[in-house]
Amino acid sequence: MKSKVFFLCMLYLAAIPGLRAQTFTHGKSDTYTYPKDEDVLEKLDKWQDQKFGMLIHYGLYSELGIIESWSLCNEDWINRDS
């Protein structure tokens, strides 16, 4: 009986953070909120016309040292010697 009560108490304590995390959500914004900080605006002006873009694709396979899970380029120079 004591082990059941202990187990239920531990289960309840483990569930509290998860339940509390579900209570707050940000509301959906209908309009874009423009930055007001002068430093941010200056950096945005610098980057506006540089046409710089970056794609970061991260997955479980990157932890194992695998180049990718599909072949993007089948050239000889891209293949690793393992």
Coordinates of C-alpha atoms in Angstrom, one line a residue:
M1 CA 0.0 0.0 0.0
K2 CA 2.8 2.4 0.9
S3 CA 4.5 1.7 -2.5
K4 CA 1.3 2.5 -4.4
V5 CA 0.9 5.8 -2.5
F6 CA 4.6 6.6 -3.1
F7 CA 4.3 5.8 -6.8
L8 CA 1.2 7.9 -7.2
C9 CA 2.8 10.8 -5.4
M10 CA 5.9 10.6 -7.6
L11 CA 3.8 10.3 -10.7
Y12 CA 1.8 13.4 -9.7
L13 CA 5.1 15.4 -9.0
A14 CA 6.5 14.3 -12.3
A15 CA 3.4 15.5 -14.1
I16 CA 3.1 18.9 -12.5
P17 CA 5.7 20.7 -14.7
G18 CA 4.2 19.3 -17.9
L19 CA 0.7 20.3 -16.9
R20 CA 1.8 23.8 -16.0
A21 CA 3.7 24.2 -19.2
Q22 CA 0.4 23.7 -21.2
T23 CA -1.4 26.6 -19.6
F24 CA 0.3 29.6 -21.3
T25 CA 0.3 30.1 -25.1
H26 CA 1.1 33.3 -27.0
G27 CA -1.7 34.8 -28.9
K28 CA -1.7 35.0 -32.6
S29 CA -0.6 38.3 -34.0
D30 CA -2.4 39.7 -37.0
T31 CA 0.3 42.3 -37.9
Y32 CA 4.0 42.3 -38.0
T33 CA 5.7 44.0 -35.0
Y34 CA 8.4 46.3 -36.3
P35 CA 11.6 46.5 -34.1
K36 CA 12.1 49.8 -32.3
D37 CA 15.7 49.4 -31.2
E38 CA 18.0 51.7 -33.2
D39 CA 20.8 49.1 -33.3
V40 CA 18.4 46.5 -34.7
L41 CA 17.1 48.9 -37.3
E42 CA 20.7 49.7 -38.4
K43 CA 21.6 46.1 -38.8
L44 CA 18.4 45.4 -40.7
D45 CA 19.2 48.2 -43.1
K46 CA 22.7 46.7 -43.7
W47 CA 21.3 43.3 -44.4
Q48 CA 18.3 44.4 -46.4
D49 CA 20.0 44.4 -49.9
Q50 CA 22.8 41.8 -49.3
K51 CA 20.5 38.9 -50.4
F52 CA 22.0 36.6 -47.8
G53 CA 20.2 33.4 -47.0
M54 CA 21.1 30.4 -45.0
L55 CA 19.4 27.0 -44.6
I56 CA 20.3 24.9 -41.6
H57 CA 19.0 21.3 -41.8
Y58 CA 19.7 19.4 -38.7
G59 CA 18.7 15.8 -37.9
L60 CA 19.6 12.7 -36.0
Y61 CA 21.9 11.6 -38.8
S62 CA 24.2 14.6 -38.3
E63 CA 25.1 13.3 -34.8
L64 CA 26.5 10.1 -36.4
G65 CA 28.8 11.9 -38.8
I66 CA 26.8 11.0 -41.8
I67 CA 26.9 13.6 -44.6
E68 CA 23.1 13.3 -45.4
S69 CA 20.4 10.7 -45.5
W70 CA 19.9 11.1 -49.2
S71 CA 22.3 11.9 -52.1
L72 CA 22.4 15.6 -53.0
C73 CA 25.5 15.2 -55.2
N74 CA 26.9 11.9 -56.6
E75 CA 30.3 13.3 -57.5
D76 CA 33.4 11.4 -56.5
W77 CA 34.9 14.3 -54.5
I78 CA 31.8 14.4 -52.2
N79 CA 32.1 10.8 -51.0
R80 CA 34.0 10.3 -47.7
D81 CA 36.6 7.6 -47.2
S82 CA 35.3 5.7 -44.1

